[in-house]
Amino acid sequence: MAPESQEQTPIHGLRDLISKTAHKTAVMSSLVAALFAAPASLAHASEMSDINKLMRAGQYAEALTKTDAVLAKHPRDAQLRFTKGLILAEQNRSAEAIAVFTKLTEDFPDLPEPYNNLAVLYAADGQYDKARAALDMAMRTNPTYATALENLGDVYAKLASQAYDKALQIDPGANVPQPKLTLLRSLNGNTTGGTVPRLASAAAAQREAKAKAEASAAEQQQRAKALAAEKLAQQAAADKAEAEKNAISKATSEKEKAAADKAAAEKAAADKAAADKAAADKAAAEKAAADKAAAEKARAEKARAEQLAAEQARAQKAAAEKAAAEQKQKELLAQKDKEQAEKLAREQAARAEKEKAAQAAADKAKADKLAAAEKAKADKLAAAEKAKADKARADKEKAKEQASAEQDKTAVLAALNGWAKAWSDKDVRGYLGHYASDFDTPKGASRKEWAEERRARIEDKGRISVKVSNATVSINGNTATVRYRQIYNSDRLTVDSRKTLIFVKQGNRWLIKQERSGG
């Protein structure tokens, strides 16, 4: 595989996982905004939703442009900066993504996610020591962060594999699969203070994973040393055999042959000794590795046993607490039943008293009803007699009022005709005598001014004729309203019009209070 392909494999291999978890980003961004003082407006949430939609659609250039625009308004927004790092990583712009995540770790050192993603990018570039350091920082912010734990285990395994390859003098970059670390998609923040209840055993799992990785690395180093020693011994034996072969080929005498036989024997003995030593070294190395692995296994089993014991203790405590709670619940139920029975007894006694009182009240109501019926009957008869007497009086009063009204109407019409006659006769004194002392003069003139004006106008005429007809009279107490037709005729003017006069009763006379045209 080409180096470029090897560098891209970790990022592209993660995209399936990224696509499955991307839909959570919009929800988590609102939580992170509240945790890290980011703007919490509805407009900001909408902008984050738009960015996430673009990312899910693979439109990373548009998503980056949108993110930069929003960051211009909210430069301290941790989630937006984190999202920008993700977009750059998806575009294989690793250096820029590393710069973004590094600045986030400086501004928000308590967030584990930027450290984790730095480790993923470093591992993709083959910088496993930096990846391990970044994951160590993530674990310091939250020792129970499951994703960082898993990634750290993968890095340790890769470092052990590199050590093994180095011992065998094998090219570390040839045909060695890259670790597939998990790139986090959203900021959750160190919200638990380093403790997550559902990951209570994560710290023990970290220690066990680290111990296994170290044991595996040590075992591989031992095997590498044994294999290297064996390889060196075999190479030495081959070199020696080649030299001896050359010597034997040059021998031309029996002496040389004998020497060659002796050399062959010595070679066989040396080969056997070298093989025995190599086998012994190999067995010792394997025994040491097995002993160390057994010790690590024993420690892991002890840790698991301690964890199991703690869990059993917690379970027993929970069972005891549950039993105590159930007992308390039974006692509460018993107390409640007792109180319910007492309450029922009180309610029954109260109902009996209430029914007794209701019966007494019903009996009293029945008696009262009979008495009321008799009284109502008597009252009805008395009321009928009174109504009959009142009707008789009312009829008498009405007849009297009607007679008085007819008299008043006759008197009002007589006053109207007398007023018209005095006017026709140019009897100014008689004419003015038909007006009340509080007559409403026109235009706010005084009574004297108005009287002089009327006198002058009447006396100025050679002749005057005033006729009234179609007069209607309505009386309300001491006030009478007269609507009639007036025909005025003089040596200068003739007028036929409708007029209205308001009369008031002063003493025994009906005098004009108001005078107006129309009606």
One Martini backbone bead per residue (centre of mass of N, CA, C, O) as a GRO file, in nm:
protein
  519
    1MET     BB    1   0.098   0.034   0.021
    2ALA     BB    2   0.079   0.354   0.001
    3PRO     BB    3   0.148   0.614   0.205
    4GLU     BB    4  -0.100   0.787   0.139
    5SER     BB    5  -0.309   0.565   0.201
    6GLN     BB    6  -0.221   0.518   0.494
    7GLU     BB    7  -0.293   0.808   0.595
    8GLN     BB    8  -0.612   0.791   0.506
    9THR     BB    9  -0.744   0.542   0.638
   10PRO     BB   10  -0.842   0.638   0.924
   11ILE     BB   11  -1.040   0.854   0.827
   12HIS     BB   12  -1.212   0.684   0.620
   13GLY     BB   13  -1.280   0.451   0.827
   14LEU     BB   14  -1.468   0.662   1.008
   15ARG     BB   15  -1.722   0.750   0.839
   16ASP     BB   16  -1.934   0.549   0.928
   17LEU     BB   17  -1.939   0.642   1.224
   18ILE     BB   18  -1.995   0.939   1.167
   19SER     BB   19  -2.274   0.903   1.015
   20LYS     BB   20  -2.419   0.767   1.267
   21THR     BB   21  -2.351   1.033   1.473
   22ALA     BB   22  -2.433   1.312   1.335
   23HIS     BB   23  -2.735   1.356   1.445
   24LYS     BB   24  -2.626   1.451   1.741
   25THR     BB   25  -2.493   1.733   1.708
   26ALA     BB   26  -2.732   1.934   1.736
   27VAL     BB   27  -2.807   1.854   2.025
   28MET     BB   28  -2.519   1.896   2.160
   29SER     BB   29  -2.475   2.198   2.092
   30SER     BB   30  -2.681   2.312   2.299
   31LEU     BB   31  -2.539   2.196   2.550
   32VAL     BB   32  -2.259   2.328   2.505
   33ALA     BB   33  -2.357   2.618   2.507
   34ALA     BB   34  -2.440   2.608   2.811
   35LEU     BB   35  -2.157   2.510   2.930
   36PHE     BB   36  -1.964   2.739   2.739
   37ALA     BB   37  -2.103   3.026   2.685
   38ALA     BB   38  -2.270   3.011   2.445
   39PRO     BB   39  -2.492   3.109   2.232
   40ALA     BB   40  -2.870   3.056   2.291
   41SER     BB   41  -3.006   3.113   2.042
   42LEU     BB   42  -3.218   3.029   1.790
   43ALA     BB   43  -3.035   3.122   1.558
   44HIS     BB   44  -2.787   2.952   1.635
   45ALA     BB   45  -2.926   2.675   1.622
   46SER     BB   46  -2.995   2.700   1.319
   47GLU     BB   47  -2.704   2.723   1.214
   48MET     BB   48  -2.608   2.447   1.320
   49SER     BB   49  -2.815   2.282   1.161
   50ASP     BB   50  -2.714   2.366   0.879
   51ILE     BB   51  -2.424   2.256   0.907
   52ASN     BB   52  -2.503   1.957   0.960
   53LYS     BB   53  -2.648   1.913   0.690
   54LEU     BB   54  -2.402   1.964   0.510
   55MET     BB   55  -2.228   1.734   0.627
   56ARG     BB   56  -2.424   1.498   0.567
   57ALA     BB   57  -2.407   1.581   0.246
   58GLY     BB   58  -2.086   1.650   0.191
   59GLN     BB   59  -2.073   1.985   0.215
   60TYR     BB   60  -1.785   2.113   0.329
   61ALA     BB   61  -1.741   2.391   0.203
   62GLU     BB   62  -2.010   2.515   0.290
   63ALA     BB   63  -1.978   2.453   0.593
   64LEU     BB   64  -1.720   2.625   0.630
   65THR     BB   65  -1.838   2.897   0.545
   66LYS     BB   66  -2.062   2.905   0.758
   67THR     BB   67  -1.878   2.878   1.008
   68ASP     BB   68  -1.709   3.134   0.964
   69ALA     BB   69  -1.948   3.331   0.976
   70VAL     BB   70  -2.034   3.261   1.269
   71LEU     BB   71  -1.751   3.306   1.404
   72ALA     BB   72  -1.748   3.613   1.356
   73LYS     BB   73  -1.975   3.643   1.586
   74HIS     BB   74  -1.850   3.366   1.757
   75PRO     BB   75  -1.527   3.319   1.851
   76ARG     BB   76  -1.586   3.145   2.141
   77ASP     BB   77  -1.716   2.899   2.013
   78ALA     BB   78  -1.656   2.571   2.073
   79GLN     BB   79  -1.841   2.410   1.874
   80LEU     BB   80  -1.763   2.559   1.612
   81ARG     BB   81  -1.458   2.496   1.626
   82PHE     BB   82  -1.492   2.190   1.633
   83THR     BB   83  -1.644   2.170   1.360
   84LYS     BB   84  -1.413   2.284   1.188
   85GLY     BB   85  -1.217   2.052   1.248
   86LEU     BB   86  -1.391   1.830   1.118
   87ILE     BB   87  -1.401   1.945   0.831
   88LEU     BB   88  -1.095   1.944   0.781
   89ALA     BB   89  -1.063   1.639   0.821
   90GLU     BB   90  -1.256   1.559   0.582
   91GLN     BB   91  -1.050   1.731   0.377
   92ASN     BB   92  -0.745   1.652   0.459
   93ARG     BB   93  -0.665   1.906   0.666
   94SER     BB   94  -0.473   1.829   0.916
   95ALA     BB   95  -0.309   2.078   1.002
   96GLU     BB   96  -0.554   2.263   1.048
   97ALA     BB   97  -0.702   2.080   1.248
   98ILE     BB   98  -0.476   2.074   1.460
   99ALA     BB   99  -0.481   2.378   1.517
  100VAL     BB  100  -0.771   2.392   1.622
  101PHE     BB  101  -0.748   2.178   1.855
  102THR     BB  102  -0.510   2.310   2.002
  103LYS     BB  103  -0.655   2.578   2.069
  104LEU     BB  104  -0.880   2.443   2.236
  105THR     BB  105  -0.689   2.325   2.460
  106GLU     BB  106  -0.604   2.614   2.553
  107ASP     BB  107  -0.899   2.740   2.608
  108PHE     BB  108  -1.015   2.420   2.683
  109PRO     BB  109  -0.863   2.204   2.904
  110ASP     BB  110  -1.141   2.033   3.003
  111LEU     BB  111  -1.161   1.904   2.721
  112PRO     BB  112  -1.143   1.585   2.567
  113GLU     BB  113  -1.207   1.593   2.254
  114PRO     BB  114  -0.964   1.747   2.129
  115TYR     BB  115  -0.751   1.541   2.220
  116ASN     BB  116  -0.865   1.297   2.071
  117ASN     BB  117  -0.850   1.422   1.777
  118LEU     BB  118  -0.549   1.465   1.780
  119ALA     BB  119  -0.477   1.164   1.805
  120VAL     BB  120  -0.603   1.075   1.536
  121LEU     BB  121  -0.424   1.257   1.354
  122TYR     BB  122  -0.149   1.157   1.451
  123ALA     BB  123  -0.195   0.855   1.380
  124ALA     BB  124  -0.242   0.906   1.073
  125ASP     BB  125   0.075   1.026   1.072
  126GLY     BB  126   0.250   0.827   1.281
  127GLN     BB  127   0.225   0.993   1.574
  128TYR     BB  128   0.210   0.807   1.856
  129ASP     BB  129   0.329   0.974   2.086
  130LYS     BB  130   0.133   1.214   2.050
  131ALA     BB  131  -0.124   1.049   2.077
  132ARG     BB  132  -0.071   0.952   2.366
  133ALA     BB  133  -0.048   1.234   2.497
  134ALA     BB  134  -0.334   1.330   2.422
  135LEU     BB  135  -0.485   1.097   2.570
  136ASP     BB  136  -0.375   1.158   2.849
  137MET     BB  137  -0.517   1.436   2.866
  138ALA     BB  138  -0.804   1.329   2.834
  139MET     BB  139  -0.787   1.147   3.096
  140ARG     BB  140  -0.745   1.386   3.293
  141THR     BB  141  -1.029   1.516   3.248
  142ASN     BB  142  -1.147   1.196   3.199
  143PRO     BB  143  -1.098   0.877   3.322
  144THR     BB  144  -1.404   0.766   3.187
  145TYR     BB  145  -1.346   0.786   2.879
  146ALA     BB  146  -1.423   0.555   2.653
  147THR     BB  147  -1.298   0.646   2.381
  148ALA     BB  148  -1.014   0.713   2.491
  149LEU     BB  149  -0.955   0.431   2.596
  150GLU     BB  150  -0.971   0.280   2.326
  151ASN     BB  151  -0.756   0.449   2.177
  152LEU     BB  152  -0.521   0.393   2.376
  153GLY     BB  153  -0.507   0.090   2.325
  154ASP     BB  154  -0.435   0.112   2.022
  155VAL     BB  155  -0.169   0.270   2.060
  156TYR     BB  156  -0.021   0.065   2.237
  157ALA     BB  157  -0.032  -0.161   2.028
  158LYS     BB  158   0.136  -0.007   1.812
  159LEU     BB  159   0.390   0.039   1.984
  160ALA     BB  160   0.448  -0.264   2.026
  161SER     BB  161   0.472  -0.335   1.727
  162GLN     BB  162   0.715  -0.148   1.671
  163ALA     BB  163   0.911  -0.280   1.869
  164TYR     BB  164   0.908  -0.556   1.736
  165ASP     BB  165   1.000  -0.464   1.452
  166LYS     BB  166   1.269  -0.342   1.545
  167ALA     BB  167   1.391  -0.602   1.658
  168LEU     BB  168   1.364  -0.736   1.353
  169GLN     BB  169   1.424  -0.523   1.135
  170ILE     BB  170   1.149  -0.394   1.041
  171ASP     BB  171   0.949  -0.219   0.847
  172PRO     BB  172   0.696  -0.032   0.991
  173GLY     BB  173   0.544   0.050   0.699
  174ALA     BB  174   0.510  -0.258   0.619
  175ASN     BB  175   0.213  -0.415   0.625
  176VAL     BB  176   0.077  -0.223   0.853
  177PRO     BB  177  -0.187  -0.168   1.030
  178GLN     BB  178  -0.385   0.079   1.117
  179PRO     BB  179  -0.533   0.238   1.363
  180LYS     BB  180  -0.884   0.269   1.454
  181LEU     BB  181  -0.979   0.563   1.544
  182THR     BB  182  -1.202   0.775   1.722
  183LEU     BB  183  -1.394   1.039   1.603
  184LEU     BB  184  -1.528   1.304   1.744
  185ARG     BB  185  -1.847   1.498   1.694
  186SER     BB  186  -1.880   1.615   1.999
  187LEU     BB  187  -1.950   1.818   2.278
  188ASN     BB  188  -1.977   1.725   2.631
  189GLY     BB  189  -1.787   1.749   2.842
  190ASN     BB  190  -1.677   1.769   3.193
  191THR     BB  191  -1.971   1.695   3.368
  192THR     BB  192  -1.864   1.465   3.606
  193GLY     BB  193  -1.577   1.500   3.740
  194GLY     BB  194  -1.473   1.192   3.649
  195THR     BB  195  -1.779   1.064   3.673
  196VAL     BB  196  -1.955   0.770   3.546
  197PRO     BB  197  -2.188   0.551   3.638
  198ARG     BB  198  -2.191   0.361   3.364
  199LEU     BB  199  -1.845   0.382   3.406
  200ALA     BB  200  -1.726   0.253   3.683
  201SER     BB  201  -1.511   0.038   3.527
  202ALA     BB  202  -1.317   0.206   3.338
  203ALA     BB  203  -1.054   0.232   3.505
  204ALA     BB  204  -0.999  -0.071   3.522
  205ALA     BB  205  -0.995  -0.112   3.216
  206GLN     BB  206  -0.751   0.068   3.167
  207ARG     BB  207  -0.546  -0.083   3.339
  208GLU     BB  208  -0.579  -0.356   3.195
  209ALA     BB  209  -0.509  -0.258   2.907
  210LYS     BB  210  -0.226  -0.149   2.978
  211ALA     BB  211  -0.111  -0.411   3.094
  212LYS     BB  212  -0.150  -0.583   2.840
  213ALA     BB  213   0.018  -0.408   2.654
  214GLU     BB  214   0.282  -0.430   2.816
  215ALA     BB  215   0.298  -0.741   2.814
  216SER     BB  216   0.299  -0.769   2.506
  217ALA     BB  217   0.555  -0.603   2.459
  218ALA     BB  218   0.746  -0.772   2.633
  219GLU     BB  219   0.701  -1.041   2.489
  220GLN     BB  220   0.789  -0.941   2.207
  221GLN     BB  221   1.076  -0.859   2.293
  222GLN     BB  222   1.168  -1.138   2.382
  223ARG     BB  223   1.117  -1.277   2.113
  224ALA     BB  224   1.301  -1.094   1.948
  225LYS     BB  225   1.563  -1.162   2.095
  226ALA     BB  226   1.556  -1.467   2.041
  227LEU     BB  227   1.543  -1.446   1.732
  228ALA     BB  228   1.803  -1.280   1.701
  229ALA     BB  229   1.993  -1.488   1.829
  230GLU     BB  230   1.925  -1.718   1.637
  231LYS     BB  231   2.006  -1.568   1.379
  232LEU     BB  232   2.303  -1.520   1.459
  233ALA     BB  233   2.379  -1.818   1.498
  234GLN     BB  234   2.308  -1.910   1.216
  235GLN     BB  235   2.500  -1.714   1.069
  236ALA     BB  236   2.759  -1.818   1.202
  237ALA     BB  237   2.735  -2.109   1.110
  238ALA     BB  238   2.726  -2.045   0.807
  239ASP     BB  239   3.000  -1.907   0.794
  240LYS     BB  240   3.165  -2.141   0.902
  241ALA     BB  241   3.080  -2.352   0.689
  242GLU     BB  242   3.188  -2.198   0.448
  243ALA     BB  243   3.484  -2.194   0.539
  244GLU     BB  244   3.518  -2.502   0.563
  245LYS     BB  245   3.447  -2.566   0.274
  246ASN     BB  246   3.684  -2.416   0.149
  247ALA     BB  247   3.903  -2.578   0.293
  248ILE     BB  248   3.824  -2.857   0.184
  249SER     BB  249   3.854  -2.791  -0.122
  250LYS     BB  250   4.175  -2.738  -0.080
  251ALA     BB  251   4.229  -3.012  -0.004
  252THR     BB  252   4.498  -3.284  -0.100
  253SER     BB  253   4.518  -3.447   0.164
  254GLU     BB  254   4.482  -3.649   0.432
  255LYS     BB  255   4.541  -3.436   0.635
  256GLU     BB  256   4.329  -3.243   0.532
  257LYS     BB  257   4.098  -3.443   0.570
  258ALA     BB  258   4.132  -3.478   0.872
  259ALA     BB  259   4.097  -3.185   0.933
  260ALA     BB  260   3.817  -3.175   0.812
  261ASP     BB  261   3.689  -3.381   1.003
  262LYS     BB  262   3.750  -3.223   1.254
  263ALA     BB  263   3.602  -2.970   1.167
  264ALA     BB  264   3.329  -3.103   1.137
  265ALA     BB  265   3.305  -3.190   1.429
  266GLU     BB  266   3.333  -2.910   1.550
  267LYS     BB  267   3.094  -2.794   1.403
  268ALA     BB  268   2.881  -2.978   1.518
  269ALA     BB  269   2.934  -2.899   1.807
  270ALA     BB  270   2.885  -2.596   1.771
  271ASP     BB  271   2.602  -2.616   1.659
  272LYS     BB  272   2.485  -2.758   1.903
  273ALA     BB  273   2.556  -2.544   2.110
  274ALA     BB  274   2.407  -2.310   1.971
  275ALA     BB  275   2.128  -2.445   1.970
  276ASP     BB  276   2.112  -2.493   2.273
  277LYS     BB  277   2.138  -2.194   2.351
  278ALA     BB  278   1.900  -2.089   2.189
  279ALA     BB  279   1.691  -2.268   2.324
  280ALA     BB  280   1.743  -2.169   2.608
  281ASP     BB  281   1.684  -1.869   2.556
  282LYS     BB  282   1.400  -1.911   2.452
  283ALA     BB  283   1.286  -2.052   2.701
  284ALA     BB  284   1.349  -1.821   2.896
  285ALA     BB  285   1.184  -1.603   2.753
  286GLU     BB  286   0.914  -1.751   2.758
  287LYS     BB  287   0.904  -1.783   3.066
  288ALA     BB  288   0.914  -1.483   3.134
  289ALA     BB  289   0.663  -1.406   2.975
  290ALA     BB  290   0.473  -1.604   3.117
  291ASP     BB  291   0.516  -1.495   3.404
  292LYS     BB  292   0.424  -1.209   3.344
  293ALA     BB  293   0.144  -1.283   3.235
  294ALA     BB  294   0.054  -1.426   3.492
  295ALA     BB  295   0.083  -1.181   3.675
  296GLU     BB  296  -0.111  -1.000   3.518
  297LYS     BB  297  -0.349  -1.191   3.540
  298ALA     BB  298  -0.361  -1.191   3.847
  299ARG     BB  299  -0.409  -0.890   3.876
  300ALA     BB  300  -0.666  -0.880   3.706
  301GLU     BB  301  -0.824  -1.088   3.876
  302LYS     BB  302  -0.806  -0.928   4.135
  303ALA     BB  303  -0.950  -0.678   4.031
  304ARG     BB  304  -1.208  -0.826   3.955
  305ALA     BB  305  -1.265  -0.937   4.236
  306GLU     BB  306  -1.286  -0.663   4.373
  307GLN     BB  307  -1.511  -0.560   4.195
  308LEU     BB  308  -1.712  -0.787   4.259
  309ALA     BB  309  -1.720  -0.736   4.562
  310ALA     BB  310  -1.823  -0.448   4.541
  311GLU     BB  311  -2.080  -0.518   4.384
  312GLN     BB  312  -2.192  -0.709   4.599
  313ALA     BB  313  -2.203  -0.502   4.824
  314ARG     BB  314  -2.393  -0.312   4.674
  315ALA     BB  315  -2.618  -0.521   4.638
  316GLN     BB  316  -2.665  -0.578   4.939
  317LYS     BB  317  -2.727  -0.290   5.015
  318ALA     BB  318  -2.965  -0.259   4.822
  319ALA     BB  319  -3.132  -0.492   4.942
  320ALA     BB  320  -3.152  -0.374   5.226
  321GLU     BB  321  -3.284  -0.110   5.141
  322LYS     BB  322  -3.527  -0.242   5.006
  323ALA     BB  323  -3.634  -0.391   5.256
  324ALA     BB  324  -3.669  -0.139   5.428
  325ALA     BB  325  -3.862   0.001   5.234
  326GLU     BB  326  -4.079  -0.220   5.235
  327GLN     BB  327  -4.135  -0.210   5.537
  328LYS     BB  328  -4.214   0.087   5.543
  329GLN     BB  329  -4.446   0.052   5.342
  330LYS     BB  330  -4.611  -0.141   5.516
  331GLU     BB  331  -4.645   0.052   5.754
  332LEU     BB  332  -4.784   0.275   5.592
  333LEU     BB  333  -5.022   0.099   5.498
  334ALA     BB  334  -5.127   0.028   5.779
  335GLN     BB  335  -5.169   0.321   5.871
  336LYS     BB  336  -5.360   0.390   5.637
  337ASP     BB  337  -5.579   0.180   5.702
  338LYS     BB  338  -5.644   0.286   5.983
  339GLU     BB  339  -5.716   0.574   5.894
  340GLN     BB  340  -5.940   0.483   5.701
  341ALA     BB  341  -6.122   0.348   5.911
  342GLU     BB  342  -6.159   0.595   6.091
  343LYS     BB  343  -6.274   0.776   5.870
  344LEU     BB  344  -6.520   0.594   5.804
  345ALA     BB  345  -6.649   0.612   6.082
  346ARG     BB  346  -6.680   0.917   6.088
  347GLU     BB  347  -6.850   0.937   5.830
  348GLN     BB  348  -7.088   0.761   5.927
  349ALA     BB  349  -7.161   0.935   6.173
  350ALA     BB  350  -7.204   1.194   6.010
  351ARG     BB  351  -7.429   1.081   5.830
  352ALA     BB  352  -7.628   1.019   6.053
  353GLU     BB  353  -7.652   1.306   6.162
  354LYS     BB  354  -7.732   1.430   5.892
  355GLU     BB  355  -7.991   1.258   5.848
  356LYS     BB  356  -8.130   1.350   6.108
  357ALA     BB  357  -8.127   1.652   6.044
  358ALA     BB  358  -8.273   1.625   5.771
  359GLN     BB  359  -8.537   1.510   5.884
  360ALA     BB  360  -8.601   1.746   6.069
  361ALA     BB  361  -8.598   1.957   5.846
  362ALA     BB  362  -8.824   1.826   5.680
  363ASP     BB  363  -9.045   1.843   5.891
  364LYS     BB  364  -9.029   2.149   5.925
  365ALA     BB  365  -9.074   2.219   5.627
  366LYS     BB  366  -9.355   2.094   5.610
  367ALA     BB  367  -9.484   2.272   5.824
  368ASP     BB  368  -9.405   2.540   5.696
  369LYS     BB  369  -9.552   2.490   5.430
  370LEU     BB  370  -9.836   2.473   5.545
  371ALA     BB  371  -9.834   2.751   5.679
  372ALA     BB  372  -9.763   2.906   5.420
  373ALA     BB  373 -10.011   2.819   5.261
  374GLU     BB  374 -10.219   2.949   5.448
  375LYS     BB  375 -10.101   3.233   5.437
  376ALA     BB  376 -10.109   3.263   5.129
  377LYS     BB  377 -10.414   3.239   5.108
  378ALA     BB  378 -10.479   3.484   5.285
  379ASP     BB  379 -10.306   3.684   5.125
  380LYS     BB  380 -10.455   3.650   4.857
  381LEU     BB  381 -10.726   3.751   4.954
  382ALA     BB  382 -10.626   4.025   5.053
  383ALA     BB  383 -10.498   4.110   4.782
  384ALA     BB  384 -10.757   4.101   4.619
  385GLU     BB  385 -10.907   4.315   4.779
  386LYS     BB  386 -10.694   4.535   4.745
  387ALA     BB  387 -10.689   4.537   4.435
  388LYS     BB  388 -10.981   4.616   4.403
  389ALA     BB  389 -10.958   4.885   4.558
  390ASP     BB  390 -10.725   5.002   4.389
  391LYS     BB  391 -10.875   4.999   4.117
  392ALA     BB  392 -11.096   5.187   4.199
  393ARG     BB  393 -10.913   5.425   4.267
  394ALA     BB  394 -10.766   5.438   3.996
  395ASP     BB  395 -11.016   5.490   3.823
  396LYS     BB  396 -11.092   5.749   3.966
  397GLU     BB  397 -10.826   5.900   3.917
  398LYS     BB  398 -10.830   5.874   3.609
  399ALA     BB  399 -11.091   6.024   3.564
  400LYS     BB  400 -10.992   6.280   3.697
  401GLU     BB  401 -10.745   6.324   3.515
  402GLN     BB  402 -10.901   6.332   3.248
  403ALA     BB  403 -11.072   6.574   3.324
  404SER     BB  404 -10.837   6.764   3.383
  405ALA     BB  405 -10.706   6.738   3.104
  406GLU     BB  406 -10.940   6.849   2.942
  407GLN     BB  407 -10.943   7.120   3.082
  408ASP     BB  408 -10.652   7.197   3.009
  409LYS     BB  409 -10.681   7.179   2.703
  410THR     BB  410 -10.901   7.393   2.687
  411ALA     BB  411 -10.728   7.616   2.818
  412VAL     BB  412 -10.496   7.611   2.613
  413LEU     BB  413 -10.668   7.672   2.359
  414ALA     BB  414 -10.775   7.937   2.470
  415ALA     BB  415 -10.498   8.072   2.495
  416LEU     BB  416 -10.424   8.048   2.196
  417ASN     BB  417 -10.667   8.211   2.084
  418GLY     BB  418 -10.621   8.466   2.254
  419TRP     BB  419 -10.342   8.527   2.139
  420ALA     BB  420 -10.436   8.550   1.836
  421LYS     BB  421 -10.646   8.777   1.883
  422ALA     BB  422 -10.460   8.996   2.005
  423TRP     BB  423 -10.284   9.007   1.755
  424SER     BB  424 -10.507   9.076   1.547
  425ASP     BB  425 -10.598   9.340   1.731
  426LYS     BB  426 -10.335   9.484   1.838
  427ASP     BB  427 -10.311   9.378   2.143
  428VAL     BB  428 -10.035   9.419   2.312
  429ARG     BB  429 -10.101   9.370   2.606
  430GLY     BB  430 -10.256   9.103   2.564
  431TYR     BB  431 -10.031   8.958   2.411
  432LEU     BB  432  -9.807   8.983   2.642
  433GLY     BB  433  -9.993   8.843   2.866
  434HIS     BB  434  -9.931   8.532   2.735
  435TYR     BB  435  -9.655   8.560   2.876
  436ALA     BB  436  -9.418   8.457   3.063
  437SER     BB  437  -9.180   8.573   3.281
  438ASP     BB  438  -8.978   8.316   3.165
  439PHE     BB  439  -8.939   8.374   2.881
  440ASP     BB  440  -8.777   8.264   2.587
  441THR     BB  441  -8.590   8.465   2.437
  442PRO     BB  442  -8.453   8.565   2.157
  443LYS     BB  443  -8.110   8.599   2.143
  444GLY     BB  444  -8.090   8.691   2.458
  445ALA     BB  445  -8.294   8.890   2.523
  446SER     BB  446  -8.466   9.095   2.691
  447ARG     BB  447  -8.781   9.140   2.792
  448LYS     BB  448  -8.796   9.439   2.714
  449GLU     BB  449  -8.675   9.428   2.429
  450TRP     BB  450  -8.875   9.226   2.315
  451ALA     BB  451  -9.137   9.387   2.375
  452GLU     BB  452  -9.066   9.639   2.203
  453GLU     BB  453  -9.029   9.487   1.937
  454ARG     BB  454  -9.322   9.374   1.924
  455ARG     BB  455  -9.474   9.641   1.935
  456ALA     BB  456  -9.356   9.770   1.682
  457ARG     BB  457  -9.449   9.546   1.478
  458ILE     BB  458  -9.754   9.562   1.533
  459GLU     BB  459  -9.804   9.879   1.504
  460ASP     BB  460  -9.689   9.897   1.201
  461LYS     BB  461  -9.942   9.768   1.114
  462GLY     BB  462 -10.242   9.794   0.957
  463ARG     BB  463 -10.286   9.475   0.947
  464ILE     BB  464 -10.404   9.166   1.127
  465SER     BB  465 -10.392   8.797   1.072
  466VAL     BB  466 -10.457   8.517   1.305
  467LYS     BB  467 -10.450   8.163   1.238
  468VAL     BB  468 -10.564   7.852   1.384
  469SER     BB  469 -10.481   7.493   1.327
  470ASN     BB  470 -10.445   7.169   1.404
  471ALA     BB  471 -10.442   7.128   1.711
  472THR     BB  472 -10.208   6.985   1.953
  473VAL     BB  473 -10.221   6.832   2.288
  474SER     BB  474  -9.962   6.797   2.547
  475ILE     BB  475  -9.953   6.677   2.890
  476ASN     BB  476  -9.707   6.749   3.168
  477GLY     BB  477  -9.848   6.857   3.410
  478ASN     BB  478  -9.740   7.205   3.387
  479THR     BB  479  -9.698   7.108   3.079
  480ALA     BB  480  -9.753   7.231   2.740
  481THR     BB  481  -9.786   7.103   2.402
  482VAL     BB  482  -9.822   7.295   2.092
  483ARG     BB  483  -9.938   7.190   1.768
  484TYR     BB  484  -9.963   7.399   1.467
  485ARG     BB  485 -10.139   7.606   1.233
  486GLN     BB  486 -10.018   7.912   1.079
  487ILE     BB  487 -10.193   8.217   0.962
  488TYR     BB  488 -10.030   8.496   0.832
  489ASN     BB  489 -10.177   8.841   0.789
  490SER     BB  490 -10.086   9.133   0.608
  491ASP     BB  491 -10.017   9.427   0.432
  492ARG     BB  492  -9.714   9.266   0.368
  493LEU     BB  493  -9.781   8.958   0.480
  494THR     BB  494  -9.772   8.593   0.407
  495VAL     BB  495  -9.801   8.303   0.640
  496ASP     BB  496  -9.757   7.940   0.620
  497SER     BB  497  -9.718   7.745   0.929
  498ARG     BB  498  -9.536   7.564   1.162
  499LYS     BB  499  -9.596   7.538   1.522
  500THR     BB  500  -9.453   7.578   1.866
  501LEU     BB  501  -9.590   7.568   2.201
  502ILE     BB  502  -9.495   7.642   2.541
  503PHE     BB  503  -9.676   7.574   2.831
  504VAL     BB  504  -9.743   7.722   3.155
  505LYS     BB  505  -9.856   7.684   3.486
  506GLN     BB  506  -9.980   7.989   3.641
  507GLY     BB  507 -10.189   7.909   3.845
  508ASN     BB  508 -10.477   7.949   3.627
  509ARG     BB  509 -10.264   7.986   3.394
  510TRP     BB  510 -10.163   7.970   3.043
  511LEU     BB  511  -9.828   8.021   2.948
  512ILE     BB  512  -9.570   8.127   2.751
  513LYS     BB  513  -9.232   7.983   2.729
  514GLN     BB  514  -9.224   7.887   2.422
  515GLU     BB  515  -9.105   7.965   2.072
  516ARG     BB  516  -9.141   7.773   1.759
  517SER     BB  517  -9.066   7.647   1.469
  518GLY     BB  518  -9.239   7.399   1.383
  519GLY     BB  519  -9.357   7.036   1.456
   0.00000   0.00000   0.00000
